[in-house]
Coordinates of C-alpha atoms and ligand atoms in Angstrom, one line a residue:
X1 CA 0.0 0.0 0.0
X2 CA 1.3 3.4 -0.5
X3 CA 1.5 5.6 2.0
X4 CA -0.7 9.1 2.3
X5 CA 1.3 11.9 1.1
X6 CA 2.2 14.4 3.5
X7 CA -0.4 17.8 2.2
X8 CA 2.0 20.4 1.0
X9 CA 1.7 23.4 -0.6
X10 CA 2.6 21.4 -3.6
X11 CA -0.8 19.6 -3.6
X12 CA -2.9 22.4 -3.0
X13 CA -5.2 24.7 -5.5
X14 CA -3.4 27.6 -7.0
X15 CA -2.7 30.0 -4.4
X16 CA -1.9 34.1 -3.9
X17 CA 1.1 34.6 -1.4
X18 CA 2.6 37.8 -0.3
X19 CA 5.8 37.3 1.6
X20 CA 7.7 40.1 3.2
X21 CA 11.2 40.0 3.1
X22 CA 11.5 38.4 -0.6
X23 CA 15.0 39.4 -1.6
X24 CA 16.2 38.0 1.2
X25 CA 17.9 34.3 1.3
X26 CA 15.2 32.9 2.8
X27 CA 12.6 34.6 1.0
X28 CA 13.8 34.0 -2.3
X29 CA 13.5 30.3 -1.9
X30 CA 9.8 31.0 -0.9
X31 CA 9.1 33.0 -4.3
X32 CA 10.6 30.4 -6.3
X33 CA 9.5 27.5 -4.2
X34 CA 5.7 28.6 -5.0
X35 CA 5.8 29.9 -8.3
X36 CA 7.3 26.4 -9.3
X37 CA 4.1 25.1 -8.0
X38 CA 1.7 27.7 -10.0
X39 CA 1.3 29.7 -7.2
X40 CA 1.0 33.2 -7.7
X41 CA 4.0 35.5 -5.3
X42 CA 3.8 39.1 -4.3
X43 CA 7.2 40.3 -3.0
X44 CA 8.0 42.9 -0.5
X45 CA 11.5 44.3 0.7
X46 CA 13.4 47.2 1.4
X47 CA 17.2 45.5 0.9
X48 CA 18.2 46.6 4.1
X49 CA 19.8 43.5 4.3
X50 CA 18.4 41.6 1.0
X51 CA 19.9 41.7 -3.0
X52 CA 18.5 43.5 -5.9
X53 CA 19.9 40.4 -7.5
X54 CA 17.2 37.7 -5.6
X55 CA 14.3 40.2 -6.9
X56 CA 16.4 40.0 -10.7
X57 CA 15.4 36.0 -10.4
X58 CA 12.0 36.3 -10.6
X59 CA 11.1 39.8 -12.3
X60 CA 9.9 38.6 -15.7
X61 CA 7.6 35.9 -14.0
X62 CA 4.3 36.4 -15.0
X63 CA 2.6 35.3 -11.6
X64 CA 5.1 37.0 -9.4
X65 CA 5.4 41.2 -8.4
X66 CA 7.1 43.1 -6.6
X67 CA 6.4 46.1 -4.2
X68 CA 9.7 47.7 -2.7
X69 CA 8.1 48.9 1.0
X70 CA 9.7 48.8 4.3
X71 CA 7.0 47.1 6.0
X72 CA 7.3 48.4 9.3
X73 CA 5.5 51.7 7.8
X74 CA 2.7 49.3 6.5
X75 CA 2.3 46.5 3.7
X76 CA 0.7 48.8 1.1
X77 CA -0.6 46.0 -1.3
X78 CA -4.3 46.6 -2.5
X79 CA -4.8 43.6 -4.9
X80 CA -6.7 40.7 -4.9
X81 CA -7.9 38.7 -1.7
X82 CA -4.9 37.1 -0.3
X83 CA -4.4 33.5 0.9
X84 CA -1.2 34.1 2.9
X85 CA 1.0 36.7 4.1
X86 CA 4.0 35.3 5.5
X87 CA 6.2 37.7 7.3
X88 CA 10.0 36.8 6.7
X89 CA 11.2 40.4 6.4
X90 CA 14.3 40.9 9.4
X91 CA 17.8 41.3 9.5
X92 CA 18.8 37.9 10.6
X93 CA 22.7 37.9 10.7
X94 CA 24.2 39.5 14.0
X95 CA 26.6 41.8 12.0
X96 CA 23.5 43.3 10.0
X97 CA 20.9 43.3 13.0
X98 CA 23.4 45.0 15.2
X99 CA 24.2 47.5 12.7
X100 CA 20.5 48.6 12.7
X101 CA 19.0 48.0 16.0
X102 CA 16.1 49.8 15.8
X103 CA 14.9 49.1 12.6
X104 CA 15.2 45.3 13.8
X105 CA 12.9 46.2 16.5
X106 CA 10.7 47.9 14.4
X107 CA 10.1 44.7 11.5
X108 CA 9.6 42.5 14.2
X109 CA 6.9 44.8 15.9
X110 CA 5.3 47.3 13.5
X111 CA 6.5 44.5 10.7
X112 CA 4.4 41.8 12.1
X113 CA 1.7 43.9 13.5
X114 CA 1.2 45.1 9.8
X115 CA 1.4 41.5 8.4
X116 CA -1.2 40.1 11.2
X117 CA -4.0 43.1 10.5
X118 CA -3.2 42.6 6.4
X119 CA -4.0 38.7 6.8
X120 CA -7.1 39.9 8.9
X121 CA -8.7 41.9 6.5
X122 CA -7.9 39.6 3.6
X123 CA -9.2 36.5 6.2
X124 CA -5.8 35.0 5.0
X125 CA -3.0 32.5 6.8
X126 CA -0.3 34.5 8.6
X127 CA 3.1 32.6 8.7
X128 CA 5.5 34.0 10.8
X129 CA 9.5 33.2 10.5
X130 CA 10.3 33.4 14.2
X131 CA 14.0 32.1 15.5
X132 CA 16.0 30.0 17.8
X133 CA 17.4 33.2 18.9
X134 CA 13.9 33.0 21.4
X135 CA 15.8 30.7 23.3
X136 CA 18.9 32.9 23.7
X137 CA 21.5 31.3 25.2
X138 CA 20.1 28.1 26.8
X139 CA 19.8 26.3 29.8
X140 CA 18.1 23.4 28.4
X141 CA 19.9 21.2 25.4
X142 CA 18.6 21.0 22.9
X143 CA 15.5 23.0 22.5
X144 CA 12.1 21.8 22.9
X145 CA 9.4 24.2 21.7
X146 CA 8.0 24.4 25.5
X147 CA 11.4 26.4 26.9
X148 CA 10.8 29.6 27.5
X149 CA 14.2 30.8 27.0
X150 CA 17.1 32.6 28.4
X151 CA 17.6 36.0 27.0
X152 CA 19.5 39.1 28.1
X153 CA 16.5 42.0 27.5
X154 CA 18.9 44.8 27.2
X155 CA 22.2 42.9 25.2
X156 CA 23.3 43.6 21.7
X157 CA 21.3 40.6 20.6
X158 CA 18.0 41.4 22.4
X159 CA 17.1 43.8 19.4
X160 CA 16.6 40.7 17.5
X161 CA 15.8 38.4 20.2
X162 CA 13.0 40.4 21.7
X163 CA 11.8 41.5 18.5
X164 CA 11.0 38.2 17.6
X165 CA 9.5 36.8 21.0
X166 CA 7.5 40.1 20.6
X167 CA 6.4 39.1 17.5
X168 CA 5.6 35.6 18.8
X169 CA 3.2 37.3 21.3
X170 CA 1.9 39.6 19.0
X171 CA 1.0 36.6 16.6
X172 CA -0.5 34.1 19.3
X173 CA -2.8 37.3 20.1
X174 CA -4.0 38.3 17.0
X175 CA -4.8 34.3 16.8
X176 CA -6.3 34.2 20.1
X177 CA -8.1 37.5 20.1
X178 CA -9.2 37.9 16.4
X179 CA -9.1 34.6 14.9
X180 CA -6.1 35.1 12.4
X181 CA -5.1 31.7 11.6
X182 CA -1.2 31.2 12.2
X183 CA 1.7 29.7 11.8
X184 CA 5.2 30.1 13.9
X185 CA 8.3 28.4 12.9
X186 CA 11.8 29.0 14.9
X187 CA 14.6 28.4 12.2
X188 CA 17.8 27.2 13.5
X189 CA 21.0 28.2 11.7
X190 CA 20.0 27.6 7.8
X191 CA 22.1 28.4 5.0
X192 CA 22.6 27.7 0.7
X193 CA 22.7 29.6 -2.2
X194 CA 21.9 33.0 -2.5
X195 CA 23.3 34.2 1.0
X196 CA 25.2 37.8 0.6
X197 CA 29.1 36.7 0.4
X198 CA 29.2 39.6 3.3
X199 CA 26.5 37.6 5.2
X200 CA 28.7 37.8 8.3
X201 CA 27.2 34.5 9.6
X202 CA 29.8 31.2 9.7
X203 CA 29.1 29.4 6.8
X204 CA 29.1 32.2 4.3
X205 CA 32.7 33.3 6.2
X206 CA 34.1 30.3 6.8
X207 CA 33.7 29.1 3.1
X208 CA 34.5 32.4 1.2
X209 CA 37.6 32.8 3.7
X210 CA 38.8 29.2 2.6
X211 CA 37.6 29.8 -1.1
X212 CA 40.1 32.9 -0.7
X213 CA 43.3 31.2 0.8
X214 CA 42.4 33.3 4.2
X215 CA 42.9 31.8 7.4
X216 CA 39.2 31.0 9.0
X217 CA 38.1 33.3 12.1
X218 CA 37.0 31.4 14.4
X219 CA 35.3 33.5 17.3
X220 CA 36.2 32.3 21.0
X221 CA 38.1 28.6 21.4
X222 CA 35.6 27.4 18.9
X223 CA 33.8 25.2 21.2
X224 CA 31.0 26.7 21.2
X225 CA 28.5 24.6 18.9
X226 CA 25.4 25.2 16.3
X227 CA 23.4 22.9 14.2
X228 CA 23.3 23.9 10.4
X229 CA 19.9 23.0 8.1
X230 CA 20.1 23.0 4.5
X231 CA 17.3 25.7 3.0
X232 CA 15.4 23.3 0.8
X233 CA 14.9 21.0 4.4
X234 CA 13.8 24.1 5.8
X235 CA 11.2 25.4 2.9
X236 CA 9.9 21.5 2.7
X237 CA 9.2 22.1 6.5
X238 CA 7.4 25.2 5.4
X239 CA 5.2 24.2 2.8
X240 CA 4.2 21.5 5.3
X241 CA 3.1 23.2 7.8
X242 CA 0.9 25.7 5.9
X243 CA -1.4 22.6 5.1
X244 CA -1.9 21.8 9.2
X245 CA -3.6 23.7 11.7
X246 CA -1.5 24.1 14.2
X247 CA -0.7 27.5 15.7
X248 CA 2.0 26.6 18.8
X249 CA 5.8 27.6 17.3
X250 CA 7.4 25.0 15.6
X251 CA 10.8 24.4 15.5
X252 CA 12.4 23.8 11.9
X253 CA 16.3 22.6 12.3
X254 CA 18.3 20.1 11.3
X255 CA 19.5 18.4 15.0
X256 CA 23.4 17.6 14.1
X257 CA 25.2 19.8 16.1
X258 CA 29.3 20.5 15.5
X259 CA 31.3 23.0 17.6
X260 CA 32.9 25.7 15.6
X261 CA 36.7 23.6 15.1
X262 CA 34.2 20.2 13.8
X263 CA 32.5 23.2 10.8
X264 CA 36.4 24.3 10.4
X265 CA 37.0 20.3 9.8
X266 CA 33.9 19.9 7.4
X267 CA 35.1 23.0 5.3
X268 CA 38.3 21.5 5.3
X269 CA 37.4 18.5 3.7
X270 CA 34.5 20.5 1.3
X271 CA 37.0 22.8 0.0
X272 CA 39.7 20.4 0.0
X273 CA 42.8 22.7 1.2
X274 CA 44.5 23.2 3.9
X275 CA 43.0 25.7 6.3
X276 CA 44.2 28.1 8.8
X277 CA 42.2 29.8 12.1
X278 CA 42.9 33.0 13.8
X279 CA 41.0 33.4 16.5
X280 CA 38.7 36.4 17.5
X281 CA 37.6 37.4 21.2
X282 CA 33.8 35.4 21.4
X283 CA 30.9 38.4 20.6
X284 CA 29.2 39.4 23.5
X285 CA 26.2 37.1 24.6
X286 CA 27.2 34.8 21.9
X287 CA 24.9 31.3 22.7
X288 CA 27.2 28.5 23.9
X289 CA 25.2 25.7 22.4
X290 CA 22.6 25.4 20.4
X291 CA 20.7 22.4 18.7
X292 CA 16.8 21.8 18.0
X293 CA 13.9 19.2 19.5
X294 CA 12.6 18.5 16.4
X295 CA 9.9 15.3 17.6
X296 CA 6.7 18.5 16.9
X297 CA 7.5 18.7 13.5
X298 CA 8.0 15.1 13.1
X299 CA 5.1 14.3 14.9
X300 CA 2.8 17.1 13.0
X301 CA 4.1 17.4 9.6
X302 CA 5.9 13.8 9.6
X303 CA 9.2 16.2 8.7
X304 CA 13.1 15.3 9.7
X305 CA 15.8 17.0 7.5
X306 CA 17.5 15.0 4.8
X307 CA 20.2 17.0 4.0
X308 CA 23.9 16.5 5.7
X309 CA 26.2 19.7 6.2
X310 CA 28.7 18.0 3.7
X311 CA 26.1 17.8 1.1
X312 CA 24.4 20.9 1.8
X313 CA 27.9 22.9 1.7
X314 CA 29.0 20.9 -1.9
X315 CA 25.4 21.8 -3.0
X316 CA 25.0 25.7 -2.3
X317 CA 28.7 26.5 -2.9
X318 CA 29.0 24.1 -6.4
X319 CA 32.0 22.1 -5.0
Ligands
NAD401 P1 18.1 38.0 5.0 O1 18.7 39.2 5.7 O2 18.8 37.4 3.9 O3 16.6 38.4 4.5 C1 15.7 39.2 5.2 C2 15.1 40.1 4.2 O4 14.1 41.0 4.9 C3 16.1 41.1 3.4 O5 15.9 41.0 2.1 C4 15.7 42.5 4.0 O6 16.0 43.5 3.1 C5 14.3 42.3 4.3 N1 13.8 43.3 5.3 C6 14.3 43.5 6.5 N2 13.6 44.5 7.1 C7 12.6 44.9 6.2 C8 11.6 45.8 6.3 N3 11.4 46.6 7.4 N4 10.7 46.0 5.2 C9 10.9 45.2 4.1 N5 11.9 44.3 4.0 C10 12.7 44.1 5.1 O7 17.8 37.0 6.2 P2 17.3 35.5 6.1 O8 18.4 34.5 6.6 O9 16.7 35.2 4.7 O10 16.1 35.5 7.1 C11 14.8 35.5 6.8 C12 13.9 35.4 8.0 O11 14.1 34.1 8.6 C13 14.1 36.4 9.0 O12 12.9 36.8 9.6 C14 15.0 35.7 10.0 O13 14.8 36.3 11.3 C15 14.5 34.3 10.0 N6 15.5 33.4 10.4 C16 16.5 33.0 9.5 C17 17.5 32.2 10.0 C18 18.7 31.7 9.1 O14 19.5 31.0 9.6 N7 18.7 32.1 7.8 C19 17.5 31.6 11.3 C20 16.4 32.0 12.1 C21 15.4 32.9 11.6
UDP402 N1 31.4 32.7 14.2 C1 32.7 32.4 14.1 N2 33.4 33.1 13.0 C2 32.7 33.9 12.1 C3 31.3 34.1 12.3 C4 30.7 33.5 13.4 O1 33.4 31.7 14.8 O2 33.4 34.4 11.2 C5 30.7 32.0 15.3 C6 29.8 32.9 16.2 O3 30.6 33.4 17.3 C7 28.7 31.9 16.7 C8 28.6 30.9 15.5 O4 29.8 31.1 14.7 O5 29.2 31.2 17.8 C9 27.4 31.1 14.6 O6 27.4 32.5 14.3 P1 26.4 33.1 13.2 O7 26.6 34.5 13.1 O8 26.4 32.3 12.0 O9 24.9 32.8 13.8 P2 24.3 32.9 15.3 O10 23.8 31.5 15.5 O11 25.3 33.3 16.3 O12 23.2 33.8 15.1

């Protein structure tokens, strides 16, 4: 017998989607993830942090537009009734969040805010793209969906960190309250193609460093650890859970965890040189560990990541 196919967005009637944050990496996967499936995408961004070059992709397409907006001074789309808006506008890497603070603040509050009362009026899914950053640096490893966390408020992360527990909040109220029917994922560390080469996040430095001949810079002793999901695993995971109803967060990671000097190892053997480390001083409030429960989405969208760091690394970066 076979078995039932998993609903995905892949299966569904044609949809219209509007996803903040569409030159971004992530986002950009989305757009092209759903207009492969006859979907129909309406992009929004403001490149704080995203690529001219993501939007480029998809331009021509003849079900996709695009509205340049910052979205924390509203969504201003006035088309046709809207099936989804799913709100994946944010600086995500620590470089670019701590470079604009406020504005972090602001997509995660005014951001979602605007996203939640757009999906309202249009009686549409909201989707929000929430993090693992919620759980700061934690106490409890690895991360189960019920820990609440261990965040400095006032650090140079908590602009991102608070924005998206805010945002969280904001999200399970609008659901509560008003009905909105939501979704919240918390990525763990994703990367793949389409990252800016001046990311600032490990992968994207670690491989260009090695790509260059520079030696890697690893922050701290390097023992500090992360767990590294490969985008299509991730935007599977997505699709999935737009087809159940389940509003609780969700986290979407892949649970292989290395330390910082095991990645150095793995790009090693990717890139296939010899490579060097200097070592930085650690960034402030820089999480220890950090590696996802992943038995919710397993158990509600029958999901595990399929995609190892050395195949994901050959894969984004063509080695
Ligand atoms: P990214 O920086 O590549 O993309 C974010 C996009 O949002 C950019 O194109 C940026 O210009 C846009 N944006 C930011 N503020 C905006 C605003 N006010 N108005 C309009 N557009 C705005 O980052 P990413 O890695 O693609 O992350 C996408 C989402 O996923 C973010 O919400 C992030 O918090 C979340 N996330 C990503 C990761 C990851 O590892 N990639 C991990 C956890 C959470
Ligand atoms: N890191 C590093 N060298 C770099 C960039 C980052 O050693 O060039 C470390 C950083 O200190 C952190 C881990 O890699 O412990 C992951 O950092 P990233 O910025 O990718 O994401 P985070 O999970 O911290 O948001």
């Amino acid at each position: 017998m076979p078995e039932t196919p998993v609903p995905s967005t892949a299966t569904s009637h044609p949809l219209r989607i509007l996803i903040t944050g569409s030159a971004g990496f992530v986002g950009s996967h989305l757009v092209e993830r759903f207009l492969n499936e006859g979907h129909t995408v309406i992009g929004v961004d403001n490149y704080i942090s995203g690529q001219v070059s993501n939007t480029d992709l998809f331009r021509d397409h003849p079900r996709f537009t695009f509205i340049e907006a910052d979205v924390s001074h509203g969504i201003p789309y006035t088309g046709e009734k809207l099936d989804w808006v799913m709100h994946f506008a944010s600086p995500a890497s620590p470089p670019h969040y701590q470079q604009f603070p406020v504005e972090t603040l602001m997509v995660g509050a005014q951001g979602t805010q605007n996203g939640l009362e757009l999906a309202h009026a249009h009686s549409a899914g909201f989707f929000l793209a929430s993090t693992s950053e919620v759980y700061g640096d934690p106490h409890v490893h690895p991360q189960p969906e019920t820990y609440w966390g261990n965040v400095n408020p006032i650090g140079v992360r908590s602009c991102y960190d608070e924005a998206k527990r805010y945002a969280e909040a904001i999200t399970m109220a609008y659901h509560r309250s008003r009905g909105v029917n939501t979704r919240i994922i918390r990525i763990f560390n994703t990367y793949g193609p389409r990252m800016r080469p001046d990311d600032g996040r490990v992968i994207t430095n670690f491989v260009h460093q090695a790509l260059r001949g520079e030696p890697l810079t690893v922050y701290g002793d390097g023992s500090q650890t992360r767990s590294f999901q490969y985008i299509d695993d991730l935007v599977e995971g997505i699709s999935r859970l737009m087809m159940v109803k389940y509003h609780d967060p969700v986290n979407l990671g892949n649970p292989d965890e290395f330390t910082m000097l095991e990645l150095v190892e793995v790009i090693q053997r990717v890139i296939g040189n010899n490579v060097e480390c200097v070592y930085y001083e650690i960034p402030l409030d820089d999480p220890r560990q950090r590696k996802p429960a992943i038995e919710k989405a397993k158990e509600i969208i029958d999901w595990v990541p399929e995609v190892s760091l050395l195949q994901g690394l050959k894969e984004a970066y063509k080695l």
